[in-house]
């Protein structure tokens, strides 16, 4: 549908996989290997529909990054991803229960369905 998705992931292989899947689905993809790269890219971006971010990264966690980016793009939605389960992350206090979350590794179909569902929620 052409929406812009900002993917932030410090693992190069997962970043490339997510980019390839999302581009194949028709999304415009911006990417960053670090939160700092993502913040720099977001300043010049027209509109970001979705942030797809790892939860555990150097510099700051995904929730902190999402909060900073929402100040620049208030309508942006967020989908968190992690190799840890949602319960483990919630238990550590990094994410609240009930946030949009996809576990890694994910398939093309899983990512496509989750991104679509998050973008369609009002």
PDB file of N, CA, C and O in Angstrom, residues 4-57:
ATOM      1  N   UNK A   4       5.252   4.057   4.609  1.00  0.00           N
ATOM      2  CA  UNK A   4       6.664   4.004   4.979  1.00  0.00           C
ATOM      3  C   UNK A   4       6.820   3.286   6.310  1.00  0.00           C
ATOM      4  O   UNK A   4       6.153   3.607   7.287  1.00  0.00           O
ATOM      5  N   UNK A   5       7.722   2.308   6.315  1.00  0.00           N
ATOM      6  CA  UNK A   5       8.050   1.554   7.519  1.00  0.00           C
ATOM      7  C   UNK A   5       9.521   1.807   7.833  1.00  0.00           C
ATOM      8  O   UNK A   5      10.379   1.636   6.971  1.00  0.00           O
ATOM      9  N   UNK A   6       9.793   2.218   9.061  1.00  0.00           N
ATOM     10  CA  UNK A   6      11.160   2.393   9.538  1.00  0.00           C
ATOM     11  C   UNK A   6      11.528   1.149  10.336  1.00  0.00           C
ATOM     12  O   UNK A   6      10.891   0.840  11.349  1.00  0.00           O
ATOM     13  N   UNK A   7      12.538   0.414   9.853  1.00  0.00           N
ATOM     14  CA  UNK A   7      12.980  -0.815  10.509  1.00  0.00           C
ATOM     15  C   UNK A   7      14.283  -0.520  11.244  1.00  0.00           C
ATOM     16  O   UNK A   7      15.237  -0.018  10.641  1.00  0.00           O
ATOM     17  N   UNK A   8      14.318  -0.838  12.534  1.00  0.00           N
ATOM     18  CA  UNK A   8      15.513  -0.615  13.343  1.00  0.00           C
ATOM     19  C   UNK A   8      15.902  -1.933  13.992  1.00  0.00           C
ATOM     20  O   UNK A   8      15.151  -2.499  14.786  1.00  0.00           O
ATOM     21  N   UNK A   9      17.072  -2.421  13.606  1.00  0.00           N
ATOM     22  CA  UNK A   9      17.532  -3.750  14.038  1.00  0.00           C
ATOM     23  C   UNK A   9      19.053  -3.773  13.963  1.00  0.00           C
ATOM     24  O   UNK A   9      19.622  -3.435  12.922  1.00  0.00           O
ATOM     25  N   UNK A  10      19.707  -4.167  15.062  1.00  0.00           N
ATOM     26  CA  UNK A  10      21.165  -4.183  15.072  1.00  0.00           C
ATOM     27  C   UNK A  10      21.758  -5.446  14.454  1.00  0.00           C
ATOM     28  O   UNK A  10      22.953  -5.486  14.165  1.00  0.00           O
ATOM     29  N   UNK A  11      20.962  -6.455  14.184  1.00  0.00           N
ATOM     30  CA  UNK A  11      21.429  -7.661  13.510  1.00  0.00           C
ATOM     31  C   UNK A  11      21.235  -7.467  12.005  1.00  0.00           C
ATOM     32  O   UNK A  11      20.106  -7.387  11.513  1.00  0.00           O
ATOM     33  N   UNK A  12      22.350  -7.391  11.276  1.00  0.00           N
ATOM     34  CA  UNK A  12      22.304  -7.082   9.837  1.00  0.00           C
ATOM     35  C   UNK A  12      21.453  -8.071   9.048  1.00  0.00           C
ATOM     36  O   UNK A  12      20.734  -7.676   8.132  1.00  0.00           O
ATOM     37  N   UNK A  13      21.511  -9.350   9.381  1.00  0.00           N
ATOM     38  CA  UNK A  13      20.756 -10.362   8.639  1.00  0.00           C
ATOM     39  C   UNK A  13      19.251 -10.168   8.825  1.00  0.00           C
ATOM     40  O   UNK A  13      18.483 -10.261   7.862  1.00  0.00           O
ATOM     41  N   UNK A  14      18.832  -9.884  10.034  1.00  0.00           N
ATOM     42  CA  UNK A  14      17.403  -9.682  10.296  1.00  0.00           C
ATOM     43  C   UNK A  14      16.936  -8.372   9.671  1.00  0.00           C
ATOM     44  O   UNK A  14      15.839  -8.290   9.119  1.00  0.00           O
ATOM     45  N   UNK A  15      17.773  -7.347   9.729  1.00  0.00           N
ATOM     46  CA  UNK A  15      17.438  -6.071   9.100  1.00  0.00           C
ATOM     47  C   UNK A  15      17.217  -6.256   7.597  1.00  0.00           C
ATOM     48  O   UNK A  15      16.222  -5.786   7.039  1.00  0.00           O
ATOM     49  N   UNK A  16      18.108  -6.987   6.959  1.00  0.00           N
ATOM     50  CA  UNK A  16      17.999  -7.229   5.518  1.00  0.00           C
ATOM     51  C   UNK A  16      16.765  -8.071   5.195  1.00  0.00           C
ATOM     52  O   UNK A  16      16.051  -7.800   4.227  1.00  0.00           O
ATOM     53  N   UNK A  17      16.490  -9.072   6.015  1.00  0.00           N
ATOM     54  CA  UNK A  17      15.312  -9.919   5.810  1.00  0.00           C
ATOM     55  C   UNK A  17      14.026  -9.097   5.924  1.00  0.00           C
ATOM     56  O   UNK A  17      13.152  -9.176   5.054  1.00  0.00           O
ATOM     57  N   UNK A  18      13.921  -8.304   6.970  1.00  0.00           N
ATOM     58  CA  UNK A  18      12.725  -7.484   7.159  1.00  0.00           C
ATOM     59  C   UNK A  18      12.556  -6.503   6.008  1.00  0.00           C
ATOM     60  O   UNK A  18      11.447  -6.315   5.495  1.00  0.00           O
ATOM     61  N   UNK A  19      13.659  -5.891   5.582  1.00  0.00           N
ATOM     62  CA  UNK A  19      13.596  -4.950   4.456  1.00  0.00           C
ATOM     63  C   UNK A  19      13.100  -5.644   3.194  1.00  0.00           C
ATOM     64  O   UNK A  19      12.213  -5.141   2.500  1.00  0.00           O
ATOM     65  N   UNK A  20      13.653  -6.808   2.893  1.00  0.00           N
ATOM     66  CA  UNK A  20      13.260  -7.549   1.688  1.00  0.00           C
ATOM     67  C   UNK A  20      11.786  -7.947   1.725  1.00  0.00           C
ATOM     68  O   UNK A  20      11.056  -7.782   0.748  1.00  0.00           O
ATOM     69  N   UNK A  21      11.337  -8.436   2.878  1.00  0.00           N
ATOM     70  CA  UNK A  21       9.930  -8.838   3.012  1.00  0.00           C
ATOM     71  C   UNK A  21       9.016  -7.632   2.819  1.00  0.00           C
ATOM     72  O   UNK A  21       8.055  -7.677   2.048  1.00  0.00           O
ATOM     73  N   UNK A  22       9.310  -6.544   3.530  1.00  0.00           N
ATOM     74  CA  UNK A  22       8.438  -5.367   3.478  1.00  0.00           C
ATOM     75  C   UNK A  22       8.412  -4.725   2.093  1.00  0.00           C
ATOM     76  O   UNK A  22       7.352  -4.330   1.612  1.00  0.00           O
ATOM     77  N   UNK A  23       9.573  -4.638   1.438  1.00  0.00           N
ATOM     78  CA  UNK A  23       9.602  -4.088   0.074  1.00  0.00           C
ATOM     79  C   UNK A  23       8.805  -4.971  -0.869  1.00  0.00           C
ATOM     80  O   UNK A  23       8.088  -4.483  -1.733  1.00  0.00           O
ATOM     81  N   UNK A  24       8.921  -6.293  -0.687  1.00  0.00           N
ATOM     82  CA  UNK A  24       8.168  -7.233  -1.512  1.00  0.00           C
ATOM     83  C   UNK A  24       6.665  -7.102  -1.327  1.00  0.00           C
ATOM     84  O   UNK A  24       5.893  -7.434  -2.224  1.00  0.00           O
ATOM     85  N   UNK A  25       6.262  -6.601  -0.167  1.00  0.00           N
ATOM     86  CA  UNK A  25       4.837  -6.395   0.116  1.00  0.00           C
ATOM     87  C   UNK A  25       4.353  -5.018  -0.326  1.00  0.00           C
ATOM     88  O   UNK A  25       3.183  -4.679  -0.154  1.00  0.00           O
ATOM     89  N   UNK A  26       5.266  -4.203  -0.870  1.00  0.00           N
ATOM     90  CA  UNK A  26       4.866  -2.898  -1.393  1.00  0.00           C
ATOM     91  C   UNK A  26       5.060  -1.725  -0.451  1.00  0.00           C
ATOM     92  O   UNK A  26       4.629  -0.610  -0.755  1.00  0.00           O
ATOM     93  N   UNK A  27       5.712  -1.956   0.690  1.00  0.00           N
ATOM     94  CA  UNK A  27       5.975  -0.854   1.608  1.00  0.00           C
ATOM     95  C   UNK A  27       7.251  -0.127   1.217  1.00  0.00           C
ATOM     96  O   UNK A  27       8.163  -0.716   0.639  1.00  0.00           O
ATOM     97  N   UNK A  28       7.305   1.149   1.550  1.00  0.00           N
ATOM     98  CA  UNK A  28       8.539   1.926   1.402  1.00  0.00           C
ATOM     99  C   UNK A  28       9.320   1.698   2.700  1.00  0.00           C
ATOM    100  O   UNK A  28       8.768   1.840   3.786  1.00  0.00           O
ATOM    101  N   UNK A  29      10.586   1.327   2.595  1.00  0.00           N
ATOM    102  CA  UNK A  29      11.353   0.945   3.777  1.00  0.00           C
ATOM    103  C   UNK A  29      12.516   1.897   4.017  1.00  0.00           C
ATOM    104  O   UNK A  29      13.301   2.179   3.112  1.00  0.00           O
ATOM    105  N   UNK A  30      12.586   2.384   5.247  1.00  0.00           N
ATOM    106  CA  UNK A  30      13.749   3.103   5.739  1.00  0.00           C
ATOM    107  C   UNK A  30      14.357   2.180   6.791  1.00  0.00           C
ATOM    108  O   UNK A  30      13.634   1.395   7.408  1.00  0.00           O
ATOM    109  N   UNK A  31      15.661   2.281   7.007  1.00  0.00           N
ATOM    110  CA  UNK A  31      16.246   1.368   7.987  1.00  0.00           C
ATOM    111  C   UNK A  31      17.361   2.030   8.771  1.00  0.00           C
ATOM    112  O   UNK A  31      17.954   3.019   8.329  1.00  0.00           O
ATOM    113  N   UNK A  32      17.601   1.465   9.933  1.00  0.00           N
ATOM    114  CA  UNK A  32      18.687   1.908  10.779  1.00  0.00           C
ATOM    115  C   UNK A  32      19.224   0.728  11.563  1.00  0.00           C
ATOM    116  O   UNK A  32      18.448  -0.104  12.023  1.00  0.00           O
ATOM    117  N   UNK A  33      20.552   0.665  11.701  1.00  0.00           N
ATOM    118  CA  UNK A  33      21.160  -0.410  12.497  1.00  0.00           C
ATOM    119  C   UNK A  33      21.247  -0.035  13.966  1.00  0.00           C
ATOM    120  O   UNK A  33      21.477  -0.884  14.804  1.00  0.00           O
ATOM    121  N   UNK A  34      21.081   1.272  14.254  1.00  0.00           N
ATOM    122  CA  UNK A  34      21.118   1.745  15.637  1.00  0.00           C
ATOM    123  C   UNK A  34      19.980   2.745  15.843  1.00  0.00           C
ATOM    124  O   UNK A  34      19.488   3.336  14.871  1.00  0.00           O
ATOM    125  N   UNK A  35      19.599   2.976  17.075  1.00  0.00           N
ATOM    126  CA  UNK A  35      18.601   4.006  17.337  1.00  0.00           C
ATOM    127  C   UNK A  35      19.045   5.384  16.839  1.00  0.00           C
ATOM    128  O   UNK A  35      18.214   6.149  16.330  1.00  0.00           O
ATOM    129  N   UNK A  36      20.328   5.695  16.949  1.00  0.00           N
ATOM    130  CA  UNK A  36      20.825   6.989  16.475  1.00  0.00           C
ATOM    131  C   UNK A  36      20.619   7.140  14.975  1.00  0.00           C
ATOM    132  O   UNK A  36      20.162   8.186  14.508  1.00  0.00           O
ATOM    133  N   UNK A  37      20.926   6.090  14.207  1.00  0.00           N
ATOM    134  CA  UNK A  37      20.693   6.120  12.756  1.00  0.00           C
ATOM    135  C   UNK A  37      19.212   6.324  12.456  1.00  0.00           C
ATOM    136  O   UNK A  37      18.851   7.086  11.564  1.00  0.00           O
ATOM    137  N   UNK A  38      18.369   5.647  13.201  1.00  0.00           N
ATOM    138  CA  UNK A  38      16.923   5.752  12.982  1.00  0.00           C
ATOM    139  C   UNK A  38      16.422   7.166  13.274  1.00  0.00           C
ATOM    140  O   UNK A  38      15.620   7.709  12.512  1.00  0.00           O
ATOM    141  N   UNK A  39      16.890   7.750  14.345  1.00  0.00           N
ATOM    142  CA  UNK A  39      16.477   9.113  14.697  1.00  0.00           C
ATOM    143  C   UNK A  39      16.909  10.102  13.628  1.00  0.00           C
ATOM    144  O   UNK A  39      16.143  10.988  13.243  1.00  0.00           O
ATOM    145  N   UNK A  40      18.129   9.959  13.122  1.00  0.00           N
ATOM    146  CA  UNK A  40      18.619  10.847  12.057  1.00  0.00           C
ATOM    147  C   UNK A  40      17.772  10.699  10.798  1.00  0.00           C
ATOM    148  O   UNK A  40      17.402  11.686  10.169  1.00  0.00           O
ATOM    149  N   UNK A  41      17.455   9.473  10.433  1.00  0.00           N
ATOM    150  CA  UNK A  41      16.645   9.227   9.235  1.00  0.00           C
ATOM    151  C   UNK A  41      15.239   9.797   9.404  1.00  0.00           C
ATOM    152  O   UNK A  41      14.658  10.341   8.462  1.00  0.00           O
ATOM    153  N   UNK A  42      14.696   9.690  10.595  1.00  0.00           N
ATOM    154  CA  UNK A  42      13.318  10.120  10.844  1.00  0.00           C
ATOM    155  C   UNK A  42      13.152  11.628  10.769  1.00  0.00           C
ATOM    156  O   UNK A  42      12.080  12.121  10.433  1.00  0.00           O
ATOM    157  N   UNK A  43      14.214  12.362  11.066  1.00  0.00           N
ATOM    158  CA  UNK A  43      14.128  13.828  11.029  1.00  0.00           C
ATOM    159  C   UNK A  43      13.807  14.308   9.619  1.00  0.00           C
ATOM    160  O   UNK A  43      13.005  15.215   9.422  1.00  0.00           O
ATOM    161  N   UNK A  44      14.410  13.678   8.622  1.00  0.00           N
ATOM    162  CA  UNK A  44      14.228  14.086   7.229  1.00  0.00           C
ATOM    163  C   UNK A  44      13.081  13.365   6.526  1.00  0.00           C
ATOM    164  O   UNK A  44      12.785  13.656   5.377  1.00  0.00           O
ATOM    165  N   UNK A  45      12.465  12.409   7.215  1.00  0.00           N
ATOM    166  CA  UNK A  45      11.401  11.613   6.589  1.00  0.00           C
ATOM    167  C   UNK A  45      10.111  12.418   6.498  1.00  0.00           C
ATOM    168  O   UNK A  45       9.787  13.195   7.381  1.00  0.00           O
ATOM    169  N   UNK A  46       9.385  12.214   5.407  1.00  0.00           N
ATOM    170  CA  UNK A  46       8.099  12.879   5.266  1.00  0.00           C
ATOM    171  C   UNK A  46       7.111  12.359   6.293  1.00  0.00           C
ATOM    172  O   UNK A  46       6.704  13.053   7.205  1.00  0.00           O
ATOM    173  N   UNK A  47       6.760  11.119   6.181  1.00  0.00           N
ATOM    174  CA  UNK A  47       5.772  10.517   7.064  1.00  0.00           C
ATOM    175  C   UNK A  47       6.161   9.061   7.294  1.00  0.00           C
ATOM    176  O   UNK A  47       6.483   8.347   6.348  1.00  0.00           O
ATOM    177  N   UNK A  48       6.135   8.638   8.526  1.00  0.00           N
ATOM    178  CA  UNK A  48       6.434   7.247   8.863  1.00  0.00           C
ATOM    179  C   UNK A  48       5.164   6.635   9.440  1.00  0.00           C
ATOM    180  O   UNK A  48       4.646   7.102  10.456  1.00  0.00           O
ATOM    181  N   UNK A  49       4.652   5.611   8.766  1.00  0.00           N
ATOM    182  CA  UNK A  49       3.421   4.964   9.217  1.00  0.00           C
ATOM    183  C   UNK A  49       3.685   3.984  10.347  1.00  0.00           C
ATOM    184  O   UNK A  49       2.870   3.837  11.254  1.00  0.00           O
ATOM    185  N   UNK A  50       4.842   3.299  10.279  1.00  0.00           N
ATOM    186  CA  UNK A  50       5.119   2.234  11.237  1.00  0.00           C
ATOM    187  C   UNK A  50       6.597   2.168  11.568  1.00  0.00           C
ATOM    188  O   UNK A  50       7.442   2.239  10.675  1.00  0.00           O
ATOM    189  N   UNK A  51       6.883   2.011  12.847  1.00  0.00           N
ATOM    190  CA  UNK A  51       8.221   1.707  13.328  1.00  0.00           C
ATOM    191  C   UNK A  51       8.238   0.231  13.675  1.00  0.00           C
ATOM    192  O   UNK A  51       7.448  -0.224  14.498  1.00  0.00           O
ATOM    193  N   UNK A  52       9.124  -0.525  13.028  1.00  0.00           N
ATOM    194  CA  UNK A  52       9.358  -1.930  13.354  1.00  0.00           C
ATOM    195  C   UNK A  52      10.724  -1.963  14.013  1.00  0.00           C
ATOM    196  O   UNK A  52      11.730  -1.742  13.350  1.00  0.00           O
ATOM    197  N   UNK A  53      10.761  -2.171  15.325  1.00  0.00           N
ATOM    198  CA  UNK A  53      12.023  -2.064  16.040  1.00  0.00           C
ATOM    199  C   UNK A  53      12.280  -3.239  16.964  1.00  0.00           C
ATOM    200  O   UNK A  53      11.361  -3.785  17.572  1.00  0.00           O
ATOM    201  N   UNK A  54      13.559  -3.580  17.038  1.00  0.00           N
ATOM    202  CA  UNK A  54      14.007  -4.553  18.021  1.00  0.00           C
ATOM    203  C   UNK A  54      13.793  -3.936  19.397  1.00  0.00           C
ATOM    204  O   UNK A  54      13.798  -2.709  19.550  1.00  0.00           O
ATOM    205  N   UNK A  55      13.602  -4.757  20.388  1.00  0.00           N
ATOM    206  CA  UNK A  55      13.398  -4.248  21.739  1.00  0.00           C
ATOM    207  C   UNK A  55      14.733  -3.987  22.422  1.00  0.00           C
ATOM    208  O   UNK A  55      14.939  -2.937  23.016  1.00  0.00           O
ATOM    209  N   UNK A  56      15.655  -4.930  22.322  1.00  0.00           N
ATOM    210  CA  UNK A  56      16.938  -4.831  23.013  1.00  0.00           C
ATOM    211  C   UNK A  56      18.010  -4.437  22.001  1.00  0.00           C
ATOM    212  O   UNK A  56      18.326  -5.183  21.083  1.00  0.00           O
ATOM    213  N   UNK A  57      18.541  -3.212  22.178  1.00  0.00           N
ATOM    214  CA  UNK A  57      19.585  -2.693  21.281  1.00  0.00           C
ATOM    215  C   UNK A  57      20.580  -1.874  22.082  1.00  0.00           C
ATOM    216  O   UNK A  57      20.276  -1.421  23.184  1.00  0.00           O
TER     217      UNK A  57
END
